[in-house]
Coordinates of C-alpha atoms in Angstrom, one line a residue:
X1 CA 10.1 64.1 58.7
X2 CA 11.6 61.8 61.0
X3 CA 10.8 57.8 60.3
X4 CA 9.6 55.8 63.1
X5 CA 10.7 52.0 62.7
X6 CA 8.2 49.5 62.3
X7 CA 8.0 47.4 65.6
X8 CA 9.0 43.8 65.5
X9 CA 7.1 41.2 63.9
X10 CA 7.2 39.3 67.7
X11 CA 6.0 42.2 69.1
X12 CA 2.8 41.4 67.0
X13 CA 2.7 37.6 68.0
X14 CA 3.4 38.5 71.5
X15 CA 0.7 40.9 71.6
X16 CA -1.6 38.6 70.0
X17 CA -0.9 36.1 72.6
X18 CA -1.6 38.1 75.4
X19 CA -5.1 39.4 73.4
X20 CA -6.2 35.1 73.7
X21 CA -4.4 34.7 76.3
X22 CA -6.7 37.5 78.5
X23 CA -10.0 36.1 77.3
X24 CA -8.6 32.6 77.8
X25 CA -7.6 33.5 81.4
X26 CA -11.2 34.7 82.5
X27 CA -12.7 31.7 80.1
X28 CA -10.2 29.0 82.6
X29 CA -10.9 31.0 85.8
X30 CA -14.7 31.2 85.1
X31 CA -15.0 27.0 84.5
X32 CA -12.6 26.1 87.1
X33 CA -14.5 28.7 89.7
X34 CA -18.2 27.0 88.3
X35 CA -16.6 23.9 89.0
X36 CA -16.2 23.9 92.8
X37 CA -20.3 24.7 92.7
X38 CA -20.5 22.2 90.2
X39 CA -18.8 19.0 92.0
X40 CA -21.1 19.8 95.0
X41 CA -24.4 19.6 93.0
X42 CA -23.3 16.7 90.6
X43 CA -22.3 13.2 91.5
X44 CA -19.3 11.1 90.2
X45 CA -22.1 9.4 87.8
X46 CA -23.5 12.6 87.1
X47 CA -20.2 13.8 85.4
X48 CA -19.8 10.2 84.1
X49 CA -22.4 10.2 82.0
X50 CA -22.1 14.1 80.7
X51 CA -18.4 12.5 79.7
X52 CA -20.2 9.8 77.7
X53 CA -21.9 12.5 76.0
X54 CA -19.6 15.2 75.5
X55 CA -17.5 12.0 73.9
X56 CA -19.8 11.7 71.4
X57 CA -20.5 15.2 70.7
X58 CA -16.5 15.8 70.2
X59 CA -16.2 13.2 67.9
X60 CA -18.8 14.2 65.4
X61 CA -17.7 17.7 66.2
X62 CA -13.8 16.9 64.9
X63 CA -15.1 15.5 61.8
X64 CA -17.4 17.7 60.2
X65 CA -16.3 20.3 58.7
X66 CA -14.5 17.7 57.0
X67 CA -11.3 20.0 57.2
X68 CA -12.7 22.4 54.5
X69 CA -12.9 24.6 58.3
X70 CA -9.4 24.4 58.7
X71 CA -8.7 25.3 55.1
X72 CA -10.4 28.8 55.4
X73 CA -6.7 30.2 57.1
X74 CA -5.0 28.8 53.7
X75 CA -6.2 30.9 50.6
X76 CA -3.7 33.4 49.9
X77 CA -4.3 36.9 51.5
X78 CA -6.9 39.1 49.5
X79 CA -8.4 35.9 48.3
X80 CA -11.7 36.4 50.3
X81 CA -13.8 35.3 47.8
X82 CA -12.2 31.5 48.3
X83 CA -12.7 32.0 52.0
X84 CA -15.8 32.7 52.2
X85 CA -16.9 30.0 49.5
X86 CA -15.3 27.1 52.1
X87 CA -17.2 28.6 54.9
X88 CA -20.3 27.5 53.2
X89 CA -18.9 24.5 52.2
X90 CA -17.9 23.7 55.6
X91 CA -20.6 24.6 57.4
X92 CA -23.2 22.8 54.8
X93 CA -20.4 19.6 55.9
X94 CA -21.6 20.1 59.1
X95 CA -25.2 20.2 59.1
X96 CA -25.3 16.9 57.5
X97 CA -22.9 15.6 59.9
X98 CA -25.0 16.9 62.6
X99 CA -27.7 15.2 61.3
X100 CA -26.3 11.7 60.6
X101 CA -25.1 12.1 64.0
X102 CA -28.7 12.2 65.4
X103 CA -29.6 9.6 63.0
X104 CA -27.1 7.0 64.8
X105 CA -28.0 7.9 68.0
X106 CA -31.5 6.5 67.4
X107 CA -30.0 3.5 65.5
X108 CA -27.8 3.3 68.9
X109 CA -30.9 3.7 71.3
X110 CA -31.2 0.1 72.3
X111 CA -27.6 -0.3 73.2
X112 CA -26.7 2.6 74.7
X113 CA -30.3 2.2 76.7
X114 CA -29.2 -1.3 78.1
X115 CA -25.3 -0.4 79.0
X116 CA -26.5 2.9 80.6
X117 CA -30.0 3.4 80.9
X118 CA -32.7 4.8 79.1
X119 CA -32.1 8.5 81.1
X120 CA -28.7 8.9 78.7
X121 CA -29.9 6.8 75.7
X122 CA -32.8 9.5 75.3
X123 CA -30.3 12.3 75.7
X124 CA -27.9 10.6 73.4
X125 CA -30.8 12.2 70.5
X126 CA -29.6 15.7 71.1
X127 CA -26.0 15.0 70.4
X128 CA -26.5 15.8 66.9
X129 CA -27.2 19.5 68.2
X130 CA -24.5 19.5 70.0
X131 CA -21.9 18.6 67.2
X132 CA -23.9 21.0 65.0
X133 CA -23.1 23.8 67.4
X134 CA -19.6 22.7 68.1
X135 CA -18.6 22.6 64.7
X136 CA -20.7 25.5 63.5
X137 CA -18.3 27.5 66.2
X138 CA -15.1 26.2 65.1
X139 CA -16.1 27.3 61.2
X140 CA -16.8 30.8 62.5
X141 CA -12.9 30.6 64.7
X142 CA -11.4 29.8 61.5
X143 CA -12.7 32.3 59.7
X144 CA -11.6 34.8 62.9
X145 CA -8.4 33.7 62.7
X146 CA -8.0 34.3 59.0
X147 CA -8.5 38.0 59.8
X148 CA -6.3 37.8 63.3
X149 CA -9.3 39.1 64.6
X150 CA -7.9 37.5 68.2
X151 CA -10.3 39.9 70.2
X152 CA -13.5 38.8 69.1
X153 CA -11.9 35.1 69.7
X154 CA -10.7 35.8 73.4
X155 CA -14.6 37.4 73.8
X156 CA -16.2 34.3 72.7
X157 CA -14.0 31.9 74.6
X158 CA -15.3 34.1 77.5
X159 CA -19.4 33.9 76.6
X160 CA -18.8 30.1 76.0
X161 CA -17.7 29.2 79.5
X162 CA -20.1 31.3 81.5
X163 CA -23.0 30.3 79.2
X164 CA -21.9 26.4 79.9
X165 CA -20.9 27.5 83.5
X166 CA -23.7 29.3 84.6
X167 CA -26.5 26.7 83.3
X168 CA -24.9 24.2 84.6
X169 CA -25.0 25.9 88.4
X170 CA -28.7 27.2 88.2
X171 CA -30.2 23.7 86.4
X172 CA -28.2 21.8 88.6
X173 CA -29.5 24.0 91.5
X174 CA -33.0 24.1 90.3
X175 CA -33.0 20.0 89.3
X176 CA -30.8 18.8 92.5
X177 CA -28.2 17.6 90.3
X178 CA -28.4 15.0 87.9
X179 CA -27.9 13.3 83.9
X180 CA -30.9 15.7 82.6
X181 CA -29.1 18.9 84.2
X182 CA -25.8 18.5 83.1
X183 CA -26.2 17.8 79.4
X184 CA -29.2 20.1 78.7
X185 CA -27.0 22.9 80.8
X186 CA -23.8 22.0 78.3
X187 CA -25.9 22.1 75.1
X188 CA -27.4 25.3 76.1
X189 CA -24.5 26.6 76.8
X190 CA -23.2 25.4 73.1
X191 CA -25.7 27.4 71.5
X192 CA -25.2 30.9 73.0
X193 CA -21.0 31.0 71.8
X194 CA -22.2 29.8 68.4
X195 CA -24.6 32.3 68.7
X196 CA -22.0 34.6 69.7
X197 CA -19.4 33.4 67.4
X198 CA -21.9 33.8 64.2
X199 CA -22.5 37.1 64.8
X200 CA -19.0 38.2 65.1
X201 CA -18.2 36.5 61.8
X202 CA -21.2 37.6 60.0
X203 CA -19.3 39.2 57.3
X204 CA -18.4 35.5 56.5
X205 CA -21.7 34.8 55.2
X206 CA -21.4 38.2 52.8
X207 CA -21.5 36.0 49.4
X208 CA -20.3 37.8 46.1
X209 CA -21.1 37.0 42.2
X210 CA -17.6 36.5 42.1
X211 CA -17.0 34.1 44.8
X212 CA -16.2 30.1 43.1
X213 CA -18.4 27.4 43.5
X214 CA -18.7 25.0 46.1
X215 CA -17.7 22.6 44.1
X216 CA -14.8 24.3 42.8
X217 CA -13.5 25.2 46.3
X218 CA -14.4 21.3 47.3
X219 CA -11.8 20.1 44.4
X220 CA -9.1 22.6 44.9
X221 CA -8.9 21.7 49.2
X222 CA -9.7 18.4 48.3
X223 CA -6.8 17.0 49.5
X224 CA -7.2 18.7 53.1
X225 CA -10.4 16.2 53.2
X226 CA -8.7 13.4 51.7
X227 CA -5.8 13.3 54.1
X228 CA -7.1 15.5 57.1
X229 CA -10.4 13.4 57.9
X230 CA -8.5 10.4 58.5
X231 CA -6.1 12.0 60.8
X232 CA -8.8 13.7 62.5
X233 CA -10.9 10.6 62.5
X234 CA -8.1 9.1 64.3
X235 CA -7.7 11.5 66.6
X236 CA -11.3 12.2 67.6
X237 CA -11.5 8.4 68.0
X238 CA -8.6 8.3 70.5
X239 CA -10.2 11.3 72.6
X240 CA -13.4 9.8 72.4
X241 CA -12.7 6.5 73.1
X242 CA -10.6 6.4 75.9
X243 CA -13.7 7.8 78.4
X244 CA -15.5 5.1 77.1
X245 CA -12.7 2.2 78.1
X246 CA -12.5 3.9 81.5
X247 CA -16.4 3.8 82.2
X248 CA -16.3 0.2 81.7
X249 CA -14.4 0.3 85.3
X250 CA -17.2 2.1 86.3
X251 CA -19.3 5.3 85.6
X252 CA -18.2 6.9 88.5
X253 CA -14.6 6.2 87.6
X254 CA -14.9 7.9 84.5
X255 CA -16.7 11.3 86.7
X256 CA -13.5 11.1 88.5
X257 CA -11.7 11.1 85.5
X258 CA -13.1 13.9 83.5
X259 CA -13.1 16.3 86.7
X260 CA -9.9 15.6 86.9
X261 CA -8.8 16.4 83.3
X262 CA -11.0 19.1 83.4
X263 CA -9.4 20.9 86.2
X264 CA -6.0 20.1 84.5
X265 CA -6.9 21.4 80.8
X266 CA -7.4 25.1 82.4
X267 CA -3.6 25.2 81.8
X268 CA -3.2 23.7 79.0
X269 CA -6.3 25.9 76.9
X270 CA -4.4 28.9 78.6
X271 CA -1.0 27.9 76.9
X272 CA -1.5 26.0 73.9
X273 CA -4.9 27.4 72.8
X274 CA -3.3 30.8 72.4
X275 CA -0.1 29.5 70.7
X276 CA -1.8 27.6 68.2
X277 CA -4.5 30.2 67.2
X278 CA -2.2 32.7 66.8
X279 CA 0.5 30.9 65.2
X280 CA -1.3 29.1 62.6
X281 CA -2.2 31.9 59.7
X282 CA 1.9 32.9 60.8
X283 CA 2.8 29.3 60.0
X284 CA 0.9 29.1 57.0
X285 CA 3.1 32.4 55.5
X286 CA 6.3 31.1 57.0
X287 CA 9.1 30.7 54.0
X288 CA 11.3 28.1 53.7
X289 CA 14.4 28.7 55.6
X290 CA 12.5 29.9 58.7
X291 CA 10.4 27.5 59.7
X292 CA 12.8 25.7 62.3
X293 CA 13.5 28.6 64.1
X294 CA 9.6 29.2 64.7
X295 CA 9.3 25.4 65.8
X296 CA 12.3 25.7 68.1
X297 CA 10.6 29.1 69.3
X298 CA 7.4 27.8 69.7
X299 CA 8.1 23.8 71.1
X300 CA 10.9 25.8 73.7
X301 CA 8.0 28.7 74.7
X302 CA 5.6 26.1 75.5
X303 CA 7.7 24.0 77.6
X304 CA 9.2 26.5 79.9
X305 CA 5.7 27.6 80.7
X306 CA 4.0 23.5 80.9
X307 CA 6.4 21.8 82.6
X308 CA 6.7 24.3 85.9
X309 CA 2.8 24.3 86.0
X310 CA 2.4 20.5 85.8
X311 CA 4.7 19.9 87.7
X312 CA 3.7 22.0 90.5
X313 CA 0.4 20.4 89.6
X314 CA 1.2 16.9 89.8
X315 CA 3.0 17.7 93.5
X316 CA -0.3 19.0 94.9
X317 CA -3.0 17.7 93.5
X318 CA -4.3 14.7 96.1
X319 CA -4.5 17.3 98.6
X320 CA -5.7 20.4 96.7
X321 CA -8.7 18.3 94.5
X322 CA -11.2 16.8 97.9
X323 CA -9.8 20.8 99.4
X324 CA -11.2 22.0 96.5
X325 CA -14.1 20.3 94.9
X326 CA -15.2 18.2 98.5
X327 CA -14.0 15.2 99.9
X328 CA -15.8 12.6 97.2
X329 CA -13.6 13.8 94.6
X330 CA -10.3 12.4 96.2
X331 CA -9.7 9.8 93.7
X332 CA -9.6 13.0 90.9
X333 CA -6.6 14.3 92.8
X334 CA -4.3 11.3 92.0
X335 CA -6.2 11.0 88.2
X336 CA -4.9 14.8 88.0
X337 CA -1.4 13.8 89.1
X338 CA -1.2 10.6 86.9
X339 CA -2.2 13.0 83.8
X340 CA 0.2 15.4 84.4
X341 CA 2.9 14.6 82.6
X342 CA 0.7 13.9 79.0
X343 CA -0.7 17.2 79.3
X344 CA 2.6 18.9 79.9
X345 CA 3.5 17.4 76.9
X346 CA 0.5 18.4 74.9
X347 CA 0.8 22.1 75.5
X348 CA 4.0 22.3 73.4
X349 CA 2.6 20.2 71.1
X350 CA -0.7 21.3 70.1
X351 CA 0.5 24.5 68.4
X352 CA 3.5 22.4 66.7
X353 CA 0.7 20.1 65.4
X354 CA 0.1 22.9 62.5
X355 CA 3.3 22.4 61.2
X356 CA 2.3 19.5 59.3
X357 CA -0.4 20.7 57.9
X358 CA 1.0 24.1 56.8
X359 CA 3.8 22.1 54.9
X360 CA 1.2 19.6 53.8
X361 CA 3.1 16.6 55.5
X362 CA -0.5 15.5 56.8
X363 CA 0.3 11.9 56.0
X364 CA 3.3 12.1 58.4
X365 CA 1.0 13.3 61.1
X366 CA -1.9 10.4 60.1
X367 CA 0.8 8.0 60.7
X368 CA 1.7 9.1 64.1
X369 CA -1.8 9.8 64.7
X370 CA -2.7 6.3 64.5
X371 CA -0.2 4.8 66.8
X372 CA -0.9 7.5 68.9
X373 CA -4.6 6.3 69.5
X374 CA -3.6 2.5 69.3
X375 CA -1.2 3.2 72.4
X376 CA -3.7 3.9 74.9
X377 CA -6.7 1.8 73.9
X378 CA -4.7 -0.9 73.7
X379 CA -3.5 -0.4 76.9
X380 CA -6.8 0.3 78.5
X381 CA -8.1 -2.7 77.3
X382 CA -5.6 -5.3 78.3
X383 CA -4.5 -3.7 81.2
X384 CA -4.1 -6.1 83.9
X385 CA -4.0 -3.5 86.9
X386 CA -6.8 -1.4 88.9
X387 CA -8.1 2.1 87.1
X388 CA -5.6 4.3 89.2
X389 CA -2.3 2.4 88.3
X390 CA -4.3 2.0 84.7
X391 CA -4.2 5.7 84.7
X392 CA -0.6 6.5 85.9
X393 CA 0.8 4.3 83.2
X394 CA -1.6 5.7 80.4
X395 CA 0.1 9.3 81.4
X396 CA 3.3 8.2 81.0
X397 CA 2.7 6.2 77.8
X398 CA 1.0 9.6 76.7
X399 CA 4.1 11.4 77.6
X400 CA 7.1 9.3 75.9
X401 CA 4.9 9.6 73.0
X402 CA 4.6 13.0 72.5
X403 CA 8.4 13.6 72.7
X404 CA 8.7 11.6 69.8
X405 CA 6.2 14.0 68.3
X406 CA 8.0 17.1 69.0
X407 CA 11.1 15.5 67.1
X408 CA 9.3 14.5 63.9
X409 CA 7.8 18.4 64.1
X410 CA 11.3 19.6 64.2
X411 CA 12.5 17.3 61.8
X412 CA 9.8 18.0 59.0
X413 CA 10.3 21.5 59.8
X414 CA 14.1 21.1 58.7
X415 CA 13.2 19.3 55.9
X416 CA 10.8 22.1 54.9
X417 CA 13.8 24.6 55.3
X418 CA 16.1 22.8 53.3
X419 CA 14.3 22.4 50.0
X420 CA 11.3 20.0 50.7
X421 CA 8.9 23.7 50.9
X422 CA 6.4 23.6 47.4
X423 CA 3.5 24.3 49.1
X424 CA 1.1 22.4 46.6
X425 CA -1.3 25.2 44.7
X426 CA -4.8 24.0 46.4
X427 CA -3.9 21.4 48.3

């Protein structure tokens, strides 16, 4: 009997690729389709304020799972009963994060009522739900990519965006636009992928005798908490932050703003969203010795393909944004080209980002992580210029940054290789 070789284990990454990469292709061309509709029903403000929001929302989102979500792709293969004992623990995390959040958005009501208005402070109540579904969805893509179960991942990424999309066209229709439309649409939207996303992981929720406590799980990951929240505290503060420093410009700044980022992270979620997913669980079973090459594999990958697109990008965009999206959204175009340059740089490294955690060098990462969001606020809130030449330099700041990220990646991947590789039991 003849034997057939085994195919190569990059034929299995590329093909796992290419399985995100086709439901994050229709996700991108869904949104950025919805979004020509969408910038004719909503104004500038309109889109300001869903920023404001969705701000909130992604902060509370990044934080609560407390990283006991991330730590569902670590347990050794066959451990399922681990597994499925931190996807309790982290979705119990984040209903009581969901709930605190809803608890300081009333606290917040009187400030957030006389810097914006009462429309978004009353709003501002359902942000709890929305970090509930957020993070509820990310616990259930962990526990996906634990089982490389890619498809059902591509599918989702797919329901999300024309759930999000397709409220926001008809409630925007329906309501002529406006604050009440565009974040009751999003939240909506929210709730069918978890929806979605919960039933394809159902078999998370499949509790045995045998599985260990919550308690037990919380101690052995401890340290993912310990050292992860802080870096993701950081990190959601940075993201968060930053729309809030540019709608004190104005409101209508920040609209211009997010369409433009939004437009622009079509690319980058069609590049590094696919990377990162799929190489994670691989980085997590790299040995020592290897885990170089796969940085150099994965940084190099990820440039070719970013730098080409943003720059073509960054060329075009102050014609093809009022072409596109109508003549109001002119100041988006030179946002988009300002931008392009940080998120050609975050493409490579957003999938190079799990190197430090796979090697459990998280307090290497918290460090850059904090300089990384004292940069840009700092610099938003001393700069001395107008928003757009506020912008430009923020993208270039964001840029020479990130470099220096890709060459502590590769240098903590070296390290890894030549000795520093004891991936601490339970950490």
């Amino acid at each position: 009997m003849t034997n057939v070789p085994a195919p190569p284990a990059h034929t299995g990454v590329l093909r796992q690729v290419l399985t995100l990469l086709s439901g994050t292709i229709l996700a991108q061309v869904i949104a950025f389709v919805a979004q020509i509709g969408i910038a004719r029903l909503y104004t500038d403000t309109d889109l300001g304020y869903l920023g404001i929001f969705t701000s909130a929302a992604t902060l509370g989102a990044a934080i609560a799972g407390a990283r006991f979500d991330l730590s569902i792709v670590l347990p050794a293969p066959g451990d399922e009963a681990s597994a499925r004992s931190l996807v309790r623990l982290s979705s119990r995390c984040v209903l009581a994060t969901s709930a605190l959040a809803t608890l300081t958005a009333a606290c917040a009501w009187p400030w957030v009522s006389s810097r914006y208005g009462s429309a978004l402070a009353g709003w501002m109540l359902a942000v709890g739900v929305s970090v509930l579904f957020l993070a509820q969805g990310q616990v259930c893509s962990y526990w996906l990519t634990r089982h490389r179960r890619f498809q059902s991942i591509a599918s989702s990424s797919v329901v999300r965006s024309l759930g999000i999309a397709a409220l926001q066209l008809v409630c925007g229709f329906v309501a002529g636009g406006g604050l009440g439309a565009a974040i009751g649409a999003t939240i909506a939207g929210q709730g069918i992928a978890v929806a979605y996303l919960s039933w394809r992981a159902r078999d998370a929720r499949a509790a045995e005798a045998s599985d260990p406590s919550l308690r037990t799980v919380a101690s052995r990951y401890r340290k993912m908490a310990l050292v992860g929240v802080p870096n993701v505290v950081v990190d959601a503060l940075r993201t968060s932050a930053i729309p809030m420093l540019i709608a004190s410009y104005s409101v209508a700044a920040l609209g211009q703003f997010n369409m433009a980022w939004m437009a622009l992270q079509a690319p980058v979620a069609l590049i590094a969203g696919a990377l990162s997913q799929v190489y994670l669980p691989r980085l997590s079973d790299t040995p020592p010795g290897e885990m170089t090459r796969v940085v150099v594999r994965v940084g190099g990958t990820a440039l070719g393909l970013s730098i080409p697109v943003f720059a073509l990008l960054a060329w075009i965009s102050p014609w093809l944004f009022p072409f596109v999206f109508g003549a109001r959204w002119e100041a988006a175009g030179y946002f988009a080209r300002s931008l392009a340059p940080w998120l050609a740089l975050t493409v490579a490294t957003s999938p190079l980002s799990n190197v430090f955690v796979v090697t459990y060098h998280q307090r290497r990462m918290l460090a850059f992580a904090c300089v990384y969001c004292a940069a840009p606020l700092a610099w938003l809130a001393v700069s001395p210029y107008g928003i757009e030449m506020t912008v430009a330099i923020l993208g270039a700041l964001m840029a020479v940054l990130l470099v220096g990220m890709l060459v502590m990646a590769w240098v903590t991947a070296r390290q890894y290789d030549r000795g520093d590789g004891t991936r601490p039991q339970g950490t």
